[in-house]
């Protein structure tokens, strides 16, 4: 049964991209958008067939940043993969760390101390805020608002990155979480600085909203464009804000309650139309919910160790078995699938990258729209090529 | 949610002829999986998606796993007739000896699917399919018609592991370039000799550097 | 009203634009080479080797156990063990690295070498102006270029460094106490036969060791206090071997790795250049 309650039809190909007829006037034009298109967030190519301004076919081409991350993971110890996960989605290294740590902890049944769980939540929500803010900034950038909104987002992101740096030592490649806790403890000074930054965030979101939400250009270019239907979204494995923008209530923080997310009160923002504007709004509202979670977590943060003293750092050899751990990363469901054969390296190390799978429906969303909108639709998916190509 | 055994029973009741095997996972998370036979896989998948109780409408993760051919040495007791002299008469007598026999268990490629339910909010249910061997019989039915999210992921498995998914609408390489020949995630994949001078070479890197030097001195490669 | 949203947006921008002239907090530009932002204490860039005392070569804490070499994910550390031994911080003779190179063009600043080192010998530096036009010479740091004094370590990571110092002092005290106990036991043994011969004066027996005790005991108490005063340790660390040789805290596997003869580097001449300074 589909989430909208309609029994999905039989295998009639309802989940395939529609076929768009050309209007028969003039010639079709094949364009390779990318790999160095300024909007492509890295190196990504779309082979587009255009009928005038209209897109009638679109095939994404991947692999420009492929470095076989999964094989790297199979060739080295469990711990040594941790810094490499930072480089998957380099905007959100802390959530990547968490997903990987979670998968390994599930594999060996490792417990995590309270304080470490709270720190993980704080860092993950800070990551979510900076990711969503810059995604919105990039989206506006692609719309032609060159610089200003992006710089506003980056101004805030900078404060959060400074927090990351003073806790983990690095702004983006944090390498902070370990199997069974976190690497270092947060000092009272750091917590104080975090409280200050978090206290300033609502004003930033307000400001952002004030000058974007009712902006006519934004509305004209986003509303009704790149619509995704909830049935197709679920069937195509879409996750994260993109799935929730279609109205499907599925947030892994609420479903799996991984970590300690069942202790916090927050709401899951849902969209209605599944268009670009809804995706933008869902991200905006998620930032507000993240601030709520942050306030609760910073208030309740208990004292204690940040690392299970029994956890092993070196010579870590899980018993044979497999595990799939997933979290709600800012971009969607980030999963790690590990198979252990008892050795020091994983037998199989697989990353389920949300950006990559969210691109499955890129063609469906773009077909029939103008070529200028393709850039916007693509931007609203929110991808990072480090994760797509791995 | 139903346990794996119950799901197995439900599948067998709904899809006549389907062979389902439970594969236990010894890890503490107890994520057991179901091995589905390839001929009935599409029907089973459709049942899993459309069944009102399971409603596994969300295919989260598709991946491949490579298991190499295993050489198994086992001791077998064999009874043979041996000529022997008994009481001065040449006779054939039964004698039991132990022999070590080597047998090659063919490896296989495995496709693993992690299913969740968005409407019922449960999961994961893990299904797997296995190919007959690693060389020529590497076809599995594609589940893309059932779950669209398999589209790119099955392409990736095809690209990196070489499982051919029949019924996939667009089975091309996805991460490697089209002219690439091998499947780089297979465990017996041999890397190309793309040697680069490295000042701190040791362990594997040193081995590769030495292999490269040997090739250069043998005149096989130029640099 | 049409244009309403755009006007609102422009007003917001104008407010920020004007504000940046008056509010000090919004003047964010720093004239970099002349002016520098302070680095946070936890900042990390590339590893360095800590030495105690004045002589960098004598004072290196590293005992060439090669654990970091093994654990470094991109394998950018290269170590050759020495043939002879020199005393380490507790006075035990240890081998030392005859060669210790880190290729910082490969290093990804992950800090795993620091985490796994059981001897507090390798730490993260915060220097970042390392650009050079010589890829193999300039970015391949040898042990001389890597060596930094403990004072320098205190300067860049004060909290962490004092924790480390406290930990090391504690170990040193333990080792000394142990040596002391051993000496006492030996002394007691030596004293035992005469004591047995003269059971009438049992108190006189341990007199000599007791006399020697006060000074060291006070010292031990002093250093034992230090770790308690410091904040909680950063992360659980494998405690280094407290007595015997350098391989004391290693697992059998590491021991094996550590015992394999020093690997020969590939034949190519190492474009290392003369050590700077
Ligand atoms: S782990 Fe520490 S002591 Fe051992 S070789 Fe590395 S730096 Fe030296
Ligand atoms: S910081 Fe990481 S990459 Fe650099 S030398 Fe240490 S372990 Fe290796």
PDB file of C-alpha atoms in Angstrom, chain A residues 26-272:
ATOM      1  CA  UNK A  26      12.689  22.672 -34.941  1.00  0.00           C
ATOM      2  CA  UNK A  27      15.413  20.313 -33.925  1.00  0.00           C
ATOM      3  CA  UNK A  28      16.221  18.556 -30.713  1.00  0.00           C
ATOM      4  CA  UNK A  29      19.346  19.750 -28.982  1.00  0.00           C
ATOM      5  CA  UNK A  30      21.550  17.549 -26.875  1.00  0.00           C
ATOM      6  CA  UNK A  31      23.398  19.412 -24.174  1.00  0.00           C
ATOM      7  CA  UNK A  32      25.887  18.113 -21.648  1.00  0.00           C
ATOM      8  CA  UNK A  33      25.286  20.217 -18.562  1.00  0.00           C
ATOM      9  CA  UNK A  34      28.446  19.762 -16.579  1.00  0.00           C
ATOM     10  CA  UNK A  35      30.759  18.426 -15.378  1.00  0.00           C
ATOM     11  CA  UNK A  36      31.959  21.940 -14.701  1.00  0.00           C
ATOM     12  CA  UNK A  37      28.715  23.758 -14.595  1.00  0.00           C
ATOM     13  CA  UNK A  38      28.789  26.325 -11.812  1.00  0.00           C
ATOM     14  CA  UNK A  39      25.577  25.037 -10.315  1.00  0.00           C
ATOM     15  CA  UNK A  40      26.569  21.442 -10.055  1.00  0.00           C
ATOM     16  CA  UNK A  41      28.098  21.547  -6.586  1.00  0.00           C
ATOM     17  CA  UNK A  42      31.172  19.761  -7.813  1.00  0.00           C
ATOM     18  CA  UNK A  43      31.675  17.587 -10.808  1.00  0.00           C
ATOM     19  CA  UNK A  44      28.438  16.204 -12.090  1.00  0.00           C
ATOM     20  CA  UNK A  45      27.005  15.992 -15.555  1.00  0.00           C
ATOM     21  CA  UNK A  46      23.495  15.841 -16.867  1.00  0.00           C
ATOM     22  CA  UNK A  47      23.006  14.828 -20.462  1.00  0.00           C
ATOM     23  CA  UNK A  48      19.913  16.752 -21.430  1.00  0.00           C
ATOM     24  CA  UNK A  49      17.853  16.576 -24.581  1.00  0.00           C
ATOM     25  CA  UNK A  50      16.078  19.848 -25.215  1.00  0.00           C
ATOM     26  CA  UNK A  51      13.177  20.716 -27.404  1.00  0.00           C
ATOM     27  CA  UNK A  52      13.503  24.450 -27.465  1.00  0.00           C
ATOM     28  CA  UNK A  53      13.590  25.339 -23.779  1.00  0.00           C
ATOM     29  CA  UNK A  54      11.811  22.204 -22.678  1.00  0.00           C
ATOM     30  CA  UNK A  55      13.658  19.228 -21.247  1.00  0.00           C
ATOM     31  CA  UNK A  56      12.460  16.020 -22.818  1.00  0.00           C
ATOM     32  CA  UNK A  57      15.167  13.688 -21.594  1.00  0.00           C
ATOM     33  CA  UNK A  58      17.714  13.896 -18.844  1.00  0.00           C
ATOM     34  CA  UNK A  59      20.322  11.367 -17.814  1.00  0.00           C
ATOM     35  CA  UNK A  60      22.616  12.076 -14.891  1.00  0.00           C
ATOM     36  CA  UNK A  61      26.213  10.947 -15.332  1.00  0.00           C
ATOM     37  CA  UNK A  62      28.180  10.103 -12.202  1.00  0.00           C
ATOM     38  CA  UNK A  63      31.619   9.017 -11.287  1.00  0.00           C
ATOM     39  CA  UNK A  64      33.845  12.039 -11.716  1.00  0.00           C
ATOM     40  CA  UNK A  65      34.717  11.951  -8.040  1.00  0.00           C
ATOM     41  CA  UNK A  66      34.639   8.189  -7.674  1.00  0.00           C
ATOM     42  CA  UNK A  67      37.467   6.879  -5.524  1.00  0.00           C
ATOM     43  CA  UNK A  68      36.004   3.558  -4.431  1.00  0.00           C
ATOM     44  CA  UNK A  69      35.510   4.587  -0.862  1.00  0.00           C
ATOM     45  CA  UNK A  70      33.935   1.220  -0.102  1.00  0.00           C
ATOM     46  CA  UNK A  71      37.003  -0.662  -1.149  1.00  0.00           C
ATOM     47  CA  UNK A  72      39.196   1.626   0.905  1.00  0.00           C
ATOM     48  CA  UNK A  73      36.997   0.721   3.852  1.00  0.00           C
ATOM     49  CA  UNK A  74      37.518  -2.968   3.254  1.00  0.00           C
ATOM     50  CA  UNK A  75      41.259  -2.638   3.144  1.00  0.00           C
ATOM     51  CA  UNK A  76      41.859  -0.983   6.456  1.00  0.00           C
ATOM     52  CA  UNK A  77      40.850  -1.351  10.049  1.00  0.00           C
ATOM     53  CA  UNK A  78      37.504  -0.203  11.391  1.00  0.00           C
ATOM     54  CA  UNK A  79      39.033   2.794  13.108  1.00  0.00           C
ATOM     55  CA  UNK A  80      40.970   3.907  10.056  1.00  0.00           C
ATOM     56  CA  UNK A  81      37.752   4.260   8.081  1.00  0.00           C
ATOM     57  CA  UNK A  82      36.439   6.872  10.469  1.00  0.00           C
ATOM     58  CA  UNK A  83      38.433   9.819   9.063  1.00  0.00           C
ATOM     59  CA  UNK A  84      37.454   8.749   5.565  1.00  0.00           C
ATOM     60  CA  UNK A  85      33.767   9.026   6.378  1.00  0.00           C
ATOM     61  CA  UNK A  86      34.372  12.744   6.961  1.00  0.00           C
ATOM     62  CA  UNK A  87      35.087  13.005   3.286  1.00  0.00           C
ATOM     63  CA  UNK A  88      31.812  11.502   2.092  1.00  0.00           C
ATOM     64  CA  UNK A  89      29.517  14.420   2.651  1.00  0.00           C
ATOM     65  CA  UNK A  90      32.081  16.988   3.610  1.00  0.00           C
ATOM     66  CA  UNK A  91      29.427  19.425   4.756  1.00  0.00           C
ATOM     67  CA  UNK A  92      28.232  17.084   7.465  1.00  0.00           C
ATOM     68  CA  UNK A  93      31.206  15.100   8.640  1.00  0.00           C
ATOM     69  CA  UNK A  94      29.817  14.700  12.142  1.00  0.00           C
ATOM     70  CA  UNK A  95      26.638  12.968  11.045  1.00  0.00           C
ATOM     71  CA  UNK A  96      28.716  10.708   8.824  1.00  0.00           C
ATOM     72  CA  UNK A  97      30.844   9.814  11.833  1.00  0.00           C
ATOM     73  CA  UNK A  98      27.750   9.056  13.803  1.00  0.00           C
ATOM     74  CA  UNK A  99      26.214   6.803  11.170  1.00  0.00           C
ATOM     75  CA  UNK A 100      29.390   4.791  10.891  1.00  0.00           C
ATOM     76  CA  UNK A 101      29.876   4.591  14.645  1.00  0.00           C
ATOM     77  CA  UNK A 102      26.255   3.502  14.995  1.00  0.00           C
ATOM     78  CA  UNK A 103      26.665   0.695  12.478  1.00  0.00           C
ATOM     79  CA  UNK A 104      29.777  -0.592  14.236  1.00  0.00           C
ATOM     80  CA  UNK A 105      28.171  -0.268  17.646  1.00  0.00           C
ATOM     81  CA  UNK A 106      25.237  -2.320  16.380  1.00  0.00           C
ATOM     82  CA  UNK A 107      27.656  -4.886  15.047  1.00  0.00           C
ATOM     83  CA  UNK A 108      29.331  -5.459  18.407  1.00  0.00           C
ATOM     84  CA  UNK A 109      26.544  -4.422  20.766  1.00  0.00           C
ATOM     85  CA  UNK A 110      28.538  -1.538  22.153  1.00  0.00           C
ATOM     86  CA  UNK A 111      26.925   0.847  24.603  1.00  0.00           C
ATOM     87  CA  UNK A 112      27.504   4.583  24.469  1.00  0.00           C
ATOM     88  CA  UNK A 113      27.699   6.718  27.625  1.00  0.00           C
ATOM     89  CA  UNK A 114      24.958   9.267  28.241  1.00  0.00           C
ATOM     90  CA  UNK A 115      27.096  12.328  27.856  1.00  0.00           C
ATOM     91  CA  UNK A 116      28.479  11.133  24.554  1.00  0.00           C
ATOM     92  CA  UNK A 117      24.941  10.568  23.275  1.00  0.00           C
ATOM     93  CA  UNK A 118      24.019  14.116  24.183  1.00  0.00           C
ATOM     94  CA  UNK A 119      27.138  15.504  22.553  1.00  0.00           C
ATOM     95  CA  UNK A 120      26.350  13.522  19.437  1.00  0.00           C
ATOM     96  CA  UNK A 121      22.860  14.977  19.291  1.00  0.00           C
ATOM     97  CA  UNK A 122      24.179  18.513  19.807  1.00  0.00           C
ATOM     98  CA  UNK A 123      26.751  18.138  17.072  1.00  0.00           C
ATOM     99  CA  UNK A 124      24.356  16.441  14.675  1.00  0.00           C
ATOM    100  CA  UNK A 125      21.766  19.181  15.063  1.00  0.00           C
ATOM    101  CA  UNK A 126      24.375  21.906  14.625  1.00  0.00           C
ATOM    102  CA  UNK A 127      25.453  20.089  11.488  1.00  0.00           C
ATOM    103  CA  UNK A 128      21.876  19.970  10.274  1.00  0.00           C
ATOM    104  CA  UNK A 129      21.423  23.700  10.779  1.00  0.00           C
ATOM    105  CA  UNK A 130      24.580  24.674   8.951  1.00  0.00           C
ATOM    106  CA  UNK A 131      23.825  22.246   6.158  1.00  0.00           C
ATOM    107  CA  UNK A 132      20.279  23.460   5.636  1.00  0.00           C
ATOM    108  CA  UNK A 133      21.314  27.109   5.847  1.00  0.00           C
ATOM    109  CA  UNK A 134      23.964  26.711   3.210  1.00  0.00           C
ATOM    110  CA  UNK A 135      21.732  24.543   1.023  1.00  0.00           C
ATOM    111  CA  UNK A 136      19.174  27.330   0.989  1.00  0.00           C
ATOM    112  CA  UNK A 137      21.947  29.800   0.285  1.00  0.00           C
ATOM    113  CA  UNK A 138      23.125  27.746  -2.667  1.00  0.00           C
ATOM    114  CA  UNK A 139      19.581  27.395  -3.937  1.00  0.00           C
ATOM    115  CA  UNK A 140      19.174  31.159  -3.945  1.00  0.00           C
ATOM    116  CA  UNK A 141      22.544  31.508  -5.572  1.00  0.00           C
ATOM    117  CA  UNK A 142      21.334  29.275  -8.386  1.00  0.00           C
ATOM    118  CA  UNK A 143      18.240  31.392  -8.681  1.00  0.00           C
ATOM    119  CA  UNK A 144      20.377  34.400  -9.396  1.00  0.00           C
ATOM    120  CA  UNK A 145      20.588  36.014  -5.986  1.00  0.00           C
ATOM    121  CA  UNK A 146      24.313  35.982  -6.362  1.00  0.00           C
ATOM    122  CA  UNK A 147      26.011  35.954  -3.054  1.00  0.00           C
ATOM    123  CA  UNK A 148      23.877  37.760  -0.542  1.00  0.00           C
ATOM    124  CA  UNK A 149      21.739  34.937   0.901  1.00  0.00           C
ATOM    125  CA  UNK A 150      24.632  32.524   0.608  1.00  0.00           C
ATOM    126  CA  UNK A 151      26.893  34.860   2.524  1.00  0.00           C
ATOM    127  CA  UNK A 152      24.268  35.285   5.216  1.00  0.00           C
ATOM    128  CA  UNK A 153      24.087  31.515   5.520  1.00  0.00           C
ATOM    129  CA  UNK A 154      27.842  31.220   5.557  1.00  0.00           C
ATOM    130  CA  UNK A 155      28.158  33.849   8.231  1.00  0.00           C
ATOM    131  CA  UNK A 156      26.113  31.594  10.500  1.00  0.00           C
ATOM    132  CA  UNK A 157      27.809  28.465   9.290  1.00  0.00           C
ATOM    133  CA  UNK A 158      31.122  30.040  10.188  1.00  0.00           C
ATOM    134  CA  UNK A 159      30.092  30.358  13.815  1.00  0.00           C
ATOM    135  CA  UNK A 160      29.090  26.713  13.907  1.00  0.00           C
ATOM    136  CA  UNK A 161      32.297  25.621  12.204  1.00  0.00           C
ATOM    137  CA  UNK A 162      34.258  27.571  14.788  1.00  0.00           C
ATOM    138  CA  UNK A 163      32.514  25.516  17.432  1.00  0.00           C
ATOM    139  CA  UNK A 164      33.439  22.343  15.604  1.00  0.00           C
ATOM    140  CA  UNK A 165      37.014  23.472  15.369  1.00  0.00           C
ATOM    141  CA  UNK A 166      37.360  24.289  19.014  1.00  0.00           C
ATOM    142  CA  UNK A 167      35.888  20.935  20.015  1.00  0.00           C
ATOM    143  CA  UNK A 168      37.184  18.501  17.427  1.00  0.00           C
ATOM    144  CA  UNK A 169      40.211  20.349  16.124  1.00  0.00           C
ATOM    145  CA  UNK A 170      39.037  20.664  12.565  1.00  0.00           C
ATOM    146  CA  UNK A 171      36.368  22.691  10.883  1.00  0.00           C
ATOM    147  CA  UNK A 172      35.147  20.156   8.395  1.00  0.00           C
ATOM    148  CA  UNK A 173      37.089  16.917   8.762  1.00  0.00           C
ATOM    149  CA  UNK A 174      36.088  16.407  12.367  1.00  0.00           C
ATOM    150  CA  UNK A 175      36.847  12.705  12.874  1.00  0.00           C
ATOM    151  CA  UNK A 176      35.224  13.026  16.258  1.00  0.00           C
ATOM    152  CA  UNK A 177      33.156   9.976  17.101  1.00  0.00           C
ATOM    153  CA  UNK A 178      34.479   6.627  18.127  1.00  0.00           C
ATOM    154  CA  UNK A 179      32.873   3.239  18.611  1.00  0.00           C
ATOM    155  CA  UNK A 180      31.540   3.627  22.110  1.00  0.00           C
ATOM    156  CA  UNK A 181      31.562   7.377  22.520  1.00  0.00           C
ATOM    157  CA  UNK A 182      33.329  10.494  21.406  1.00  0.00           C
ATOM    158  CA  UNK A 183      36.988  11.311  21.199  1.00  0.00           C
ATOM    159  CA  UNK A 184      37.245  14.282  23.525  1.00  0.00           C
ATOM    160  CA  UNK A 185      34.967  15.833  26.067  1.00  0.00           C
ATOM    161  CA  UNK A 186      33.404  19.237  25.660  1.00  0.00           C
ATOM    162  CA  UNK A 187      34.727  21.782  28.105  1.00  0.00           C
ATOM    163  CA  UNK A 188      32.370  24.096  30.012  1.00  0.00           C
ATOM    164  CA  UNK A 189      33.737  26.973  27.940  1.00  0.00           C
ATOM    165  CA  UNK A 190      32.786  25.184  24.766  1.00  0.00           C
ATOM    166  CA  UNK A 191      29.285  24.520  26.029  1.00  0.00           C
ATOM    167  CA  UNK A 192      28.964  28.160  26.969  1.00  0.00           C
ATOM    168  CA  UNK A 193      30.041  29.218  23.482  1.00  0.00           C
ATOM    169  CA  UNK A 194      27.581  26.758  21.980  1.00  0.00           C
ATOM    170  CA  UNK A 195      24.750  28.117  24.081  1.00  0.00           C
ATOM    171  CA  UNK A 196      25.597  31.562  22.853  1.00  0.00           C
ATOM    172  CA  UNK A 197      25.619  30.526  19.215  1.00  0.00           C
ATOM    173  CA  UNK A 198      22.374  28.586  19.607  1.00  0.00           C
ATOM    174  CA  UNK A 199      20.762  31.577  21.290  1.00  0.00           C
ATOM    175  CA  UNK A 200      21.645  33.669  18.239  1.00  0.00           C
ATOM    176  CA  UNK A 201      20.268  31.178  15.731  1.00  0.00           C
ATOM    177  CA  UNK A 202      16.540  31.984  15.917  1.00  0.00           C
ATOM    178  CA  UNK A 203      17.298  35.587  15.015  1.00  0.00           C
ATOM    179  CA  UNK A 204      19.222  34.375  12.005  1.00  0.00           C
ATOM    180  CA  UNK A 205      16.400  32.102  10.850  1.00  0.00           C
ATOM    181  CA  UNK A 206      13.949  34.976  11.326  1.00  0.00           C
ATOM    182  CA  UNK A 207      16.101  37.263   9.266  1.00  0.00           C
ATOM    183  CA  UNK A 208      16.529  34.638   6.591  1.00  0.00           C
ATOM    184  CA  UNK A 209      12.790  34.136   6.452  1.00  0.00           C
ATOM    185  CA  UNK A 210      12.052  37.821   6.398  1.00  0.00           C
ATOM    186  CA  UNK A 211      13.946  38.428   3.290  1.00  0.00           C
ATOM    187  CA  UNK A 212      13.228  35.201   1.473  1.00  0.00           C
ATOM    188  CA  UNK A 213       9.889  33.718   2.319  1.00  0.00           C
ATOM    189  CA  UNK A 214       7.609  36.218   0.652  1.00  0.00           C
ATOM    190  CA  UNK A 215      10.047  37.152  -2.050  1.00  0.00           C
ATOM    191  CA  UNK A 216       8.119  37.165  -5.344  1.00  0.00           C
ATOM    192  CA  UNK A 217      10.986  35.898  -7.411  1.00  0.00           C
ATOM    193  CA  UNK A 218      11.548  32.988  -5.089  1.00  0.00           C
ATOM    194  CA  UNK A 219       7.884  32.095  -5.141  1.00  0.00           C
ATOM    195  CA  UNK A 220       7.544  32.449  -8.884  1.00  0.00           C
ATOM    196  CA  UNK A 221      10.500  30.266  -9.546  1.00  0.00           C
ATOM    197  CA  UNK A 222       9.899  27.629  -6.897  1.00  0.00           C
ATOM    198  CA  UNK A 223       6.202  27.057  -6.540  1.00  0.00           C
ATOM    199  CA  UNK A 224       4.826  24.297  -8.682  1.00  0.00           C
ATOM    200  CA  UNK A 225       8.237  23.481 -10.152  1.00  0.00           C
ATOM    201  CA  UNK A 226       9.901  20.122  -9.795  1.00  0.00           C
ATOM    202  CA  UNK A 227       6.917  18.420  -8.253  1.00  0.00           C
ATOM    203  CA  UNK A 228       7.452  14.991  -6.780  1.00  0.00           C
ATOM    204  CA  UNK A 229       4.535  12.743  -5.878  1.00  0.00           C
ATOM    205  CA  UNK A 230       4.614  10.974  -2.508  1.00  0.00           C
ATOM    206  CA  UNK A 231       4.017   7.512  -4.008  1.00  0.00           C
ATOM    207  CA  UNK A 232       6.947   7.832  -6.308  1.00  0.00           C
ATOM    208  CA  UNK A 233       9.093   9.380  -3.610  1.00  0.00           C
ATOM    209  CA  UNK A 234       8.624   6.415  -1.307  1.00  0.00           C
ATOM    210  CA  UNK A 235       9.012   3.908  -4.085  1.00  0.00           C
ATOM    211  CA  UNK A 236      12.217   5.539  -5.255  1.00  0.00           C
ATOM    212  CA  UNK A 237      13.744   5.482  -1.808  1.00  0.00           C
ATOM    213  CA  UNK A 238      13.839   9.233  -1.418  1.00  0.00           C
ATOM    214  CA  UNK A 239      14.583  10.293   2.119  1.00  0.00           C
ATOM    215  CA  UNK A 240      15.216  13.338   4.221  1.00  0.00           C
ATOM    216  CA  UNK A 241      13.699  16.781   3.638  1.00  0.00           C
ATOM    217  CA  UNK A 242      12.934  15.842   0.048  1.00  0.00           C
ATOM    218  CA  UNK A 243      10.660  13.013   1.135  1.00  0.00           C
ATOM    219  CA  UNK A 244       9.012  15.065   3.854  1.00  0.00           C
ATOM    220  CA  UNK A 245       8.354  17.899   1.417  1.00  0.00           C
ATOM    221  CA  UNK A 246       6.006  15.533  -0.411  1.00  0.00           C
ATOM    222  CA  UNK A 247       3.996  15.088   2.770  1.00  0.00           C
ATOM    223  CA  UNK A 248       5.258  11.690   3.876  1.00  0.00           C
ATOM    224  CA  UNK A 249       5.846  11.650   7.593  1.00  0.00           C
ATOM    225  CA  UNK A 250       9.060   9.685   7.859  1.00  0.00           C
ATOM    226  CA  UNK A 251      11.887  10.959   9.964  1.00  0.00           C
ATOM    227  CA  UNK A 252      14.342   8.318  11.135  1.00  0.00           C
ATOM    228  CA  UNK A 253      14.909  10.249  14.337  1.00  0.00           C
ATOM    229  CA  UNK A 254      11.249   9.566  15.124  1.00  0.00           C
ATOM    230  CA  UNK A 255      11.021   6.100  13.598  1.00  0.00           C
ATOM    231  CA  UNK A 256      14.189   4.427  14.866  1.00  0.00           C
ATOM    232  CA  UNK A 257      14.824   6.569  17.929  1.00  0.00           C
ATOM    233  CA  UNK A 258      18.498   5.928  17.427  1.00  0.00           C
ATOM    234  CA  UNK A 259      20.728   7.513  19.996  1.00  0.00           C
ATOM    235  CA  UNK A 260      18.503   9.312  22.482  1.00  0.00           C
ATOM    236  CA  UNK A 261      16.129  11.079  20.131  1.00  0.00           C
ATOM    237  CA  UNK A 262      13.109   9.736  21.985  1.00  0.00           C
ATOM    238  CA  UNK A 263      13.912  12.095  24.846  1.00  0.00           C
ATOM    239  CA  UNK A 264      13.467  15.279  22.879  1.00  0.00           C
ATOM    240  CA  UNK A 265      10.308  17.012  21.898  1.00  0.00           C
ATOM    241  CA  UNK A 266      10.311  18.172  18.330  1.00  0.00           C
ATOM    242  CA  UNK A 267       7.977  18.142  15.387  1.00  0.00           C
ATOM    243  CA  UNK A 268       8.567  16.859  11.897  1.00  0.00           C
ATOM    244  CA  UNK A 269       7.808  19.546   9.315  1.00  0.00           C
ATOM    245  CA  UNK A 270       5.943  18.241   6.303  1.00  0.00           C
ATOM    246  CA  UNK A 271       5.324  19.738   2.909  1.00  0.00           C
ATOM    247  CA  UNK A 272       2.184  19.561   0.871  1.00  0.00           C
TER     248      UNK A 272
END
